[in-house]
PDB file of C-alpha atoms in Angstrom:
ATOM      1  CA  UNK Q   1       0.784  -7.333   9.549  1.00 72.00           C
ATOM      2  CA  UNK Q   2       4.500  -6.708   9.918  1.00 78.00           C
ATOM      3  CA  UNK Q   3       6.502  -8.491  12.608  1.00 81.00           C
ATOM      4  CA  UNK Q   4       9.866  -7.810  14.273  1.00 83.00           C
ATOM      5  CA  UNK Q   5      12.973  -8.370  12.108  1.00 85.00           C
ATOM      6  CA  UNK Q   6      10.842  -8.775   8.989  1.00 85.00           C
ATOM      7  CA  UNK Q   7      12.882  -8.187   5.827  1.00 85.00           C
ATOM      8  CA  UNK Q   8      10.211  -8.424   3.133  1.00 85.00           C
ATOM      9  CA  UNK Q   9       6.871  -6.712   2.599  1.00 89.00           C
ATOM     10  CA  UNK Q  10       3.671  -7.688   4.355  1.00 89.00           C
ATOM     11  CA  UNK Q  11       1.622 -10.588   2.994  1.00 90.00           C
ATOM     12  CA  UNK Q  12      -0.767  -9.431   0.289  1.00 92.00           C
ATOM     13  CA  UNK Q  13      -4.475  -9.194   1.081  1.00 92.00           C
ATOM     14  CA  UNK Q  14      -5.590  -7.842  -2.303  1.00 93.00           C
ATOM     15  CA  UNK Q  15      -4.860  -8.673  -5.959  1.00 93.00           C
ATOM     16  CA  UNK Q  16      -3.113  -5.324  -6.508  1.00 93.00           C
ATOM     17  CA  UNK Q  17      -0.772  -5.941  -3.579  1.00 94.00           C
ATOM     18  CA  UNK Q  18       0.059  -9.365  -5.018  1.00 95.00           C
ATOM     19  CA  UNK Q  19       1.025  -7.673  -8.279  1.00 94.00           C
ATOM     20  CA  UNK Q  20       3.175  -5.173  -6.360  1.00 94.00           C
ATOM     21  CA  UNK Q  21       4.959  -8.013  -4.548  1.00 95.00           C
ATOM     22  CA  UNK Q  22       5.683  -9.758  -7.850  1.00 95.00           C
ATOM     23  CA  UNK Q  23       6.996  -6.529  -9.369  1.00 95.00           C
ATOM     24  CA  UNK Q  24       9.165  -5.928  -6.300  1.00 95.00           C
ATOM     25  CA  UNK Q  25      10.775  -9.374  -6.688  1.00 94.00           C
ATOM     26  CA  UNK Q  26      11.159  -8.843 -10.450  1.00 94.00           C
ATOM     27  CA  UNK Q  27      12.903  -5.481 -10.035  1.00 95.00           C
ATOM     28  CA  UNK Q  28      15.022  -6.740  -7.130  1.00 95.00           C
ATOM     29  CA  UNK Q  29      16.327  -9.633  -9.242  1.00 95.00           C
ATOM     30  CA  UNK Q  30      17.334  -7.219 -12.025  1.00 94.00           C
ATOM     31  CA  UNK Q  31      19.122  -4.987  -9.500  1.00 95.00           C
ATOM     32  CA  UNK Q  32      20.869  -8.035  -8.032  1.00 96.00           C
ATOM     33  CA  UNK Q  33      22.126  -9.173 -11.472  1.00 95.00           C
ATOM     34  CA  UNK Q  34      23.341  -5.678 -12.369  1.00 94.00           C
ATOM     35  CA  UNK Q  35      25.122  -5.316  -9.028  1.00 96.00           C
ATOM     36  CA  UNK Q  36      26.799  -8.709  -9.462  1.00 97.00           C
ATOM     37  CA  UNK Q  37      28.008  -7.803 -12.959  1.00 92.00           C
ATOM     38  CA  UNK Q  38      29.368  -4.420 -11.846  1.00 93.00           C
ATOM     39  CA  UNK Q  39      31.109  -5.972  -8.839  1.00 96.00           C
ATOM     40  CA  UNK Q  40      32.710  -8.613 -11.075  1.00 93.00           C
ATOM     41  CA  UNK Q  41      33.981  -5.948 -13.517  1.00 86.00           C
ATOM     42  CA  UNK Q  42      35.424  -3.851 -10.680  1.00 89.00           C
ATOM     43  CA  UNK Q  43      37.204  -6.846  -9.131  1.00 91.00           C
ATOM     44  CA  UNK Q  44      38.501  -7.950 -12.523  1.00 86.00           C
ATOM     45  CA  UNK Q  45      39.886  -4.484 -13.330  1.00 82.00           C
ATOM     46  CA  UNK Q  46      41.561  -4.135  -9.947  1.00 85.00           C
ATOM     47  CA  UNK Q  47      42.998  -7.642  -9.701  1.00 87.00           C
ATOM     48  CA  UNK Q  48      44.482  -8.116 -13.171  1.00 82.00           C
ATOM     49  CA  UNK Q  49      46.942  -6.194 -15.301  1.00 78.00           C
ATOM     50  CA  UNK Q  50      45.837  -7.849 -18.524  1.00 74.00           C
ATOM     51  CA  UNK Q  51      44.064  -5.725 -21.120  1.00 71.00           C
ATOM     52  CA  UNK Q  52      42.152  -6.627 -24.246  1.00 70.00           C
ATOM     53  CA  UNK Q  53      42.814  -4.439 -27.259  1.00 69.00           C
ATOM     54  CA  UNK Q  54      39.388  -5.317 -28.705  1.00 68.00           C
ATOM     55  CA  UNK Q  55      37.660  -3.840 -25.626  1.00 68.00           C
ATOM     56  CA  UNK Q  56      39.681  -0.625 -25.563  1.00 66.00           C
ATOM     57  CA  UNK Q  57      38.196   0.556 -28.864  1.00 71.00           C
ATOM     58  CA  UNK Q  58      35.272  -1.487 -30.096  1.00 73.00           C
ATOM     59  CA  UNK Q  59      32.070  -0.330 -31.767  1.00 81.00           C
ATOM     60  CA  UNK Q  60      30.351  -3.628 -31.046  1.00 81.00           C
ATOM     61  CA  UNK Q  61      30.750  -3.473 -27.267  1.00 81.00           C
ATOM     62  CA  UNK Q  62      29.635   0.175 -27.214  1.00 84.00           C
ATOM     63  CA  UNK Q  63      26.464  -0.830 -29.061  1.00 88.00           C
ATOM     64  CA  UNK Q  64      25.892  -3.637 -26.552  1.00 87.00           C
ATOM     65  CA  UNK Q  65      26.276  -1.498 -23.449  1.00 84.00           C
ATOM     66  CA  UNK Q  66      24.008   1.144 -24.948  1.00 90.00           C
ATOM     67  CA  UNK Q  67      21.201  -1.209 -26.007  1.00 94.00           C
ATOM     68  CA  UNK Q  68      21.345  -3.517 -22.976  1.00 92.00           C
ATOM     69  CA  UNK Q  69      20.450  -0.834 -20.364  1.00 92.00           C
ATOM     70  CA  UNK Q  70      17.588   0.304 -22.606  1.00 94.00           C
ATOM     71  CA  UNK Q  71      16.221  -3.250 -22.696  1.00 94.00           C
ATOM     72  CA  UNK Q  72      16.533  -3.513 -18.905  1.00 93.00           C
ATOM     73  CA  UNK Q  73      14.620  -0.246 -18.459  1.00 94.00           C
ATOM     74  CA  UNK Q  74      11.843  -1.522 -20.726  1.00 95.00           C
ATOM     75  CA  UNK Q  75      11.638  -4.752 -18.710  1.00 93.00           C
ATOM     76  CA  UNK Q  76      11.110  -2.628 -15.594  1.00 94.00           C
ATOM     77  CA  UNK Q  77       8.875   0.071 -17.082  1.00 95.00           C
ATOM     78  CA  UNK Q  78       6.251  -2.105 -18.781  1.00 95.00           C
ATOM     79  CA  UNK Q  79       5.193  -4.095 -15.667  1.00 94.00           C
ATOM     80  CA  UNK Q  80       5.323  -0.890 -13.637  1.00 94.00           C
ATOM     81  CA  UNK Q  81       2.963   0.939 -16.010  1.00 95.00           C
ATOM     82  CA  UNK Q  82       0.602  -2.050 -16.032  1.00 94.00           C
ATOM     83  CA  UNK Q  83       0.339  -1.991 -12.235  1.00 93.00           C
ATOM     84  CA  UNK Q  84      -0.161   1.794 -12.218  1.00 92.00           C
ATOM     85  CA  UNK Q  85      -3.166   1.401 -14.498  1.00 92.00           C
ATOM     86  CA  UNK Q  86      -4.491  -1.485 -12.383  1.00 90.00           C
ATOM     87  CA  UNK Q  87      -4.241   0.657  -9.243  1.00 89.00           C
ATOM     88  CA  UNK Q  88      -6.142   3.486 -10.938  1.00 87.00           C
ATOM     89  CA  UNK Q  89      -8.939   1.209 -12.186  1.00 86.00           C
ATOM     90  CA  UNK Q  90     -12.256   1.586 -10.355  1.00 85.00           C
ATOM     91  CA  UNK Q  91     -15.030  -0.550 -11.864  1.00 83.00           C
ATOM     92  CA  UNK Q  92     -18.531  -0.547 -10.376  1.00 88.00           C
ATOM     93  CA  UNK Q  93     -17.670  -0.325  -6.655  1.00 92.00           C
ATOM     94  CA  UNK Q  94     -20.110  -2.113  -4.361  1.00 92.00           C
ATOM     95  CA  UNK Q  95     -19.490   0.265  -1.459  1.00 93.00           C
ATOM     96  CA  UNK Q  96     -18.161   3.801  -1.224  1.00 94.00           C
ATOM     97  CA  UNK Q  97     -16.563   4.950   2.032  1.00 95.00           C
ATOM     98  CA  UNK Q  98     -15.429   8.497   2.759  1.00 96.00           C
ATOM     99  CA  UNK Q  99     -12.372   8.659   5.014  1.00 95.00           C
ATOM    100  CA  UNK Q 100     -11.687  12.072   6.545  1.00 95.00           C
ATOM    101  CA  UNK Q 101      -8.428  12.840   8.299  1.00 94.00           C
ATOM    102  CA  UNK Q 102      -8.445  15.000  11.425  1.00 94.00           C
ATOM    103  CA  UNK Q 103      -5.878  15.979  14.010  1.00 91.00           C
ATOM    104  CA  UNK Q 104      -5.505  13.213  15.141  1.00 91.00           C
ATOM    105  CA  UNK Q 105      -8.115  10.623  14.239  1.00 94.00           C
ATOM    106  CA  UNK Q 106     -10.032   9.289  11.242  1.00 96.00           C
ATOM    107  CA  UNK Q 107     -13.734   9.508  10.554  1.00 95.00           C
ATOM    108  CA  UNK Q 108     -15.554   7.149   8.170  1.00 96.00           C
ATOM    109  CA  UNK Q 109     -18.852   7.642   6.382  1.00 95.00           C
ATOM    110  CA  UNK Q 110     -20.556   4.869   4.407  1.00 94.00           C
ATOM    111  CA  UNK Q 111     -22.183   6.998   1.726  1.00 91.00           C
ATOM    112  CA  UNK Q 112     -24.426   4.189   0.425  1.00 90.00           C
ATOM    113  CA  UNK Q 113     -26.269   4.199   3.769  1.00 90.00           C
ATOM    114  CA  UNK Q 114     -28.407   7.019   5.043  1.00 85.00           C
ATOM    115  CA  UNK Q 115     -26.780   7.448   8.435  1.00 86.00           C
ATOM    116  CA  UNK Q 116     -23.765   5.203   8.897  1.00 91.00           C
ATOM    117  CA  UNK Q 117     -20.626   6.957  10.039  1.00 91.00           C
ATOM    118  CA  UNK Q 118     -18.276   7.060  13.009  1.00 93.00           C
ATOM    119  CA  UNK Q 119     -14.985   8.406  14.316  1.00 94.00           C
ATOM    120  CA  UNK Q 120     -12.018   6.097  14.789  1.00 94.00           C
ATOM    121  CA  UNK Q 121      -9.602   6.919  17.606  1.00 95.00           C
ATOM    122  CA  UNK Q 122      -6.510   5.051  18.712  1.00 95.00           C
ATOM    123  CA  UNK Q 123      -7.008   2.923  21.829  1.00 94.00           C
ATOM    124  CA  UNK Q 124      -4.640   4.227  24.553  1.00 93.00           C
ATOM    125  CA  UNK Q 125      -1.955   1.829  25.744  1.00 92.00           C
ATOM    126  CA  UNK Q 126      -3.458   1.521  29.232  1.00 92.00           C
ATOM    127  CA  UNK Q 127      -6.814   0.414  27.754  1.00 91.00           C
ATOM    128  CA  UNK Q 128      -5.474  -2.345  25.516  1.00 92.00           C
ATOM    129  CA  UNK Q 129      -6.584  -5.920  26.119  1.00 92.00           C
ATOM    130  CA  UNK Q 130      -4.216  -8.914  25.779  1.00 92.00           C
ATOM    131  CA  UNK Q 131      -3.478  -9.612  22.123  1.00 89.00           C
ATOM    132  CA  UNK Q 132      -4.095  -6.064  20.904  1.00 90.00           C
ATOM    133  CA  UNK Q 133      -1.303  -4.052  19.272  1.00 92.00           C
ATOM    134  CA  UNK Q 134       0.024  -0.831  20.749  1.00 92.00           C
ATOM    135  CA  UNK Q 135      -0.397   2.252  18.524  1.00 92.00           C
ATOM    136  CA  UNK Q 136      -2.289   0.179  15.924  1.00 93.00           C
ATOM    137  CA  UNK Q 137      -5.673  -0.586  17.489  1.00 94.00           C
ATOM    138  CA  UNK Q 138      -8.668   1.705  16.962  1.00 94.00           C
ATOM    139  CA  UNK Q 139     -11.914   1.859  18.920  1.00 92.00           C
ATOM    140  CA  UNK Q 140     -13.943   1.599  15.678  1.00 93.00           C
ATOM    141  CA  UNK Q 141     -12.744  -0.432  12.717  1.00 93.00           C
ATOM    142  CA  UNK Q 142     -13.574   0.204   9.088  1.00 95.00           C
ATOM    143  CA  UNK Q 143     -15.512  -2.957   8.225  1.00 95.00           C
ATOM    144  CA  UNK Q 144     -15.754  -4.044   4.570  1.00 95.00           C
ATOM    145  CA  UNK Q 145     -17.162  -7.154   2.858  1.00 95.00           C
ATOM    146  CA  UNK Q 146     -14.918  -9.832   1.358  1.00 94.00           C
ATOM    147  CA  UNK Q 147     -14.344 -10.017  -2.427  1.00 90.00           C
ATOM    148  CA  UNK Q 148     -16.177  -6.747  -3.073  1.00 92.00           C
ATOM    149  CA  UNK Q 149     -14.767  -3.702  -4.908  1.00 93.00           C
ATOM    150  CA  UNK Q 150     -14.477  -0.930  -2.321  1.00 94.00           C
ATOM    151  CA  UNK Q 151     -14.009   2.722  -3.249  1.00 95.00           C
ATOM    152  CA  UNK Q 152     -12.494   5.019  -0.627  1.00 95.00           C
ATOM    153  CA  UNK Q 153     -12.843   8.783  -0.945  1.00 95.00           C
ATOM    154  CA  UNK Q 154     -10.055  10.405   1.032  1.00 96.00           C
ATOM    155  CA  UNK Q 155      -9.884  13.983   2.252  1.00 95.00           C
ATOM    156  CA  UNK Q 156      -8.846  15.967   5.334  1.00 95.00           C
ATOM    157  CA  UNK Q 157     -10.411  18.636   7.487  1.00 93.00           C
ATOM    158  CA  UNK Q 158      -7.318  20.441   8.770  1.00 91.00           C
ATOM    159  CA  UNK Q 159      -3.839  19.491   7.522  1.00 93.00           C
ATOM    160  CA  UNK Q 160      -2.306  16.927   5.171  1.00 94.00           C
ATOM    161  CA  UNK Q 161      -2.801  13.286   6.119  1.00 95.00           C
ATOM    162  CA  UNK Q 162      -2.332  10.023   4.211  1.00 95.00           C
ATOM    163  CA  UNK Q 163      -4.593   6.961   4.358  1.00 96.00           C
ATOM    164  CA  UNK Q 164      -2.375   3.895   3.971  1.00 95.00           C
ATOM    165  CA  UNK Q 165      -2.897   0.160   4.505  1.00 95.00           C
ATOM    166  CA  UNK Q 166       0.210  -1.749   3.282  1.00 93.00           C
ATOM    167  CA  UNK Q 167      -1.373  -5.221   3.127  1.00 93.00           C
ATOM    168  CA  UNK Q 168      -4.036  -3.905   0.741  1.00 94.00           C
ATOM    169  CA  UNK Q 169      -1.580  -1.978  -1.440  1.00 92.00           C
ATOM    170  CA  UNK Q 170      -3.399   1.283  -0.702  1.00 94.00           C
ATOM    171  CA  UNK Q 171      -1.913   4.708   0.032  1.00 94.00           C
ATOM    172  CA  UNK Q 172      -3.722   7.945  -0.743  1.00 94.00           C
ATOM    173  CA  UNK Q 173      -3.013  11.490   0.421  1.00 94.00           C
ATOM    174  CA  UNK Q 174      -5.740  13.296   2.338  1.00 94.00           C
ATOM    175  CA  UNK Q 175      -5.651  16.948   1.260  1.00 95.00           C
ATOM    176  CA  UNK Q 176      -7.951  19.613   2.754  1.00 94.00           C
ATOM    177  CA  UNK Q 177     -10.394  20.879   0.127  1.00 93.00           C
ATOM    178  CA  UNK Q 178      -9.602  18.040  -2.269  1.00 94.00           C
ATOM    179  CA  UNK Q 179     -11.327  14.680  -2.667  1.00 94.00           C
ATOM    180  CA  UNK Q 180      -9.004  11.869  -3.745  1.00 94.00           C
ATOM    181  CA  UNK Q 181     -10.183   8.364  -4.456  1.00 94.00           C
ATOM    182  CA  UNK Q 182      -8.672   4.911  -4.383  1.00 94.00           C
ATOM    183  CA  UNK Q 183     -10.073   1.392  -4.552  1.00 93.00           C
ATOM    184  CA  UNK Q 184      -9.240  -2.122  -3.460  1.00 93.00           C
ATOM    185  CA  UNK Q 185     -10.658  -5.647  -3.513  1.00 94.00           C
ATOM    186  CA  UNK Q 186      -9.873  -7.897  -0.586  1.00 93.00           C
ATOM    187  CA  UNK Q 187      -8.927 -11.503  -1.292  1.00 91.00           C
ATOM    188  CA  UNK Q 188      -9.096 -12.950   2.234  1.00 92.00           C
ATOM    189  CA  UNK Q 189     -10.801 -12.117   5.533  1.00 94.00           C
ATOM    190  CA  UNK Q 190      -8.837 -10.648   8.389  1.00 93.00           C
ATOM    191  CA  UNK Q 191      -7.833  -7.476  10.206  1.00 95.00           C
ATOM    192  CA  UNK Q 192      -5.327  -5.233   8.438  1.00 95.00           C
ATOM    193  CA  UNK Q 193      -3.508  -2.324   9.995  1.00 95.00           C
ATOM    194  CA  UNK Q 194      -2.174   0.946   8.641  1.00 94.00           C
ATOM    195  CA  UNK Q 195      -1.172   4.369   9.883  1.00 94.00           C
ATOM    196  CA  UNK Q 196      -1.239   7.959   8.721  1.00 93.00           C
ATOM    197  CA  UNK Q 197       1.712   8.239   6.339  1.00 93.00           C
ATOM    198  CA  UNK Q 198       2.042  12.014   6.134  1.00 92.00           C
ATOM    199  CA  UNK Q 199       3.554  13.981   9.012  1.00 92.00           C
ATOM    200  CA  UNK Q 200       0.549  15.900  10.341  1.00 90.00           C
ATOM    201  CA  UNK Q 201       1.572  17.295  13.687  1.00 89.00           C
ATOM    202  CA  UNK Q 202       2.382  16.331  17.256  1.00 91.00           C
ATOM    203  CA  UNK Q 203       0.223  13.195  17.393  1.00 90.00           C
ATOM    204  CA  UNK Q 204       0.934  11.968  13.871  1.00 92.00           C
ATOM    205  CA  UNK Q 205       2.011   8.588  15.261  1.00 91.00           C
ATOM    206  CA  UNK Q 206      -1.283   8.091  17.058  1.00 93.00           C
ATOM    207  CA  UNK Q 207      -3.930   7.866  14.312  1.00 93.00           C
ATOM    208  CA  UNK Q 208      -4.011   4.228  13.176  1.00 95.00           C
ATOM    209  CA  UNK Q 209      -6.153   2.718  10.432  1.00 96.00           C
ATOM    210  CA  UNK Q 210      -7.820  -0.652  11.041  1.00 96.00           C
ATOM    211  CA  UNK Q 211      -9.652  -2.401   8.196  1.00 96.00           C
ATOM    212  CA  UNK Q 212     -11.635  -5.508   9.107  1.00 95.00           C
ATOM    213  CA  UNK Q 213     -12.626  -7.762   6.203  1.00 95.00           C
ATOM    214  CA  UNK Q 214     -15.601 -10.039   6.851  1.00 95.00           C
ATOM    215  CA  UNK Q 215     -17.953 -12.176   4.724  1.00 94.00           C
ATOM    216  CA  UNK Q 216     -20.861 -10.309   3.164  1.00 92.00           C
ATOM    217  CA  UNK Q 217     -23.418 -11.816   5.559  1.00 93.00           C
ATOM    218  CA  UNK Q 218     -21.432 -10.619   8.579  1.00 94.00           C
ATOM    219  CA  UNK Q 219     -21.040  -7.177   7.026  1.00 92.00           C
ATOM    220  CA  UNK Q 220     -24.809  -6.886   6.554  1.00 92.00           C
ATOM    221  CA  UNK Q 221     -25.353  -7.859  10.189  1.00 92.00           C
ATOM    222  CA  UNK Q 222     -22.750  -5.305  11.301  1.00 91.00           C
ATOM    223  CA  UNK Q 223     -24.248  -2.499   9.211  1.00 90.00           C
ATOM    224  CA  UNK Q 224     -27.740  -3.268  10.514  1.00 90.00           C
ATOM    225  CA  UNK Q 225     -26.451  -3.153  14.099  1.00 89.00           C
ATOM    226  CA  UNK Q 226     -24.639   0.154  13.490  1.00 85.00           C
ATOM    227  CA  UNK Q 227     -27.733   1.724  11.923  1.00 84.00           C
ATOM    228  CA  UNK Q 228     -29.900   0.640  14.853  1.00 82.00           C
ATOM    229  CA  UNK Q 229     -27.291   1.916  17.313  1.00 73.00           C
ATOM    230  CA  UNK Q 230     -27.203   5.304  15.544  1.00 61.00           C
TER     231      UNK Q 230
END
């Protein structure tokens, strides 16, 4: 998860997020080079009185500064389109989970099981135990198995919400009356935090998302326990 004074993005916990991190660094380097070139030209124009008659009227340089930006845009667009298609790809999900947004909590339903569902509320500050995070902990976590394609169906019951977990590279709007879907594959076990990312009312800041990634054997034990408890 994020930590104080962090400048970069969170560590990736899924292959798609790794691709997004690489694209971020790729695009940032291009922006840095362009900014350096522009700054150099501005300083050169301000600090010198010399002019070059071949630059004042030159077909060659006009061709260069027309083609070069087009090449730069292609270098940015192609990786971006590739990642967009990767994010939209959903192949044979092992588990489908329906996440419903409410004012102001989430409810999860594991549709592959007959009766496995629960509501997830934020744990109040006064009830937190040492080591838990304020405004980020939930009383029930969404538990998923490691290295398994997970499909999440996202909708809302009242107003607009948004189901977002930055470490997984997932963000999907929850729209009342509409069923959106997204997918992710986790690459390492752990607990990953997110929050509603669409302003949804007075308690918008108090509906966290907690995804716990565990090995398949532990997930089966957890699901069996939850079904017995229900």
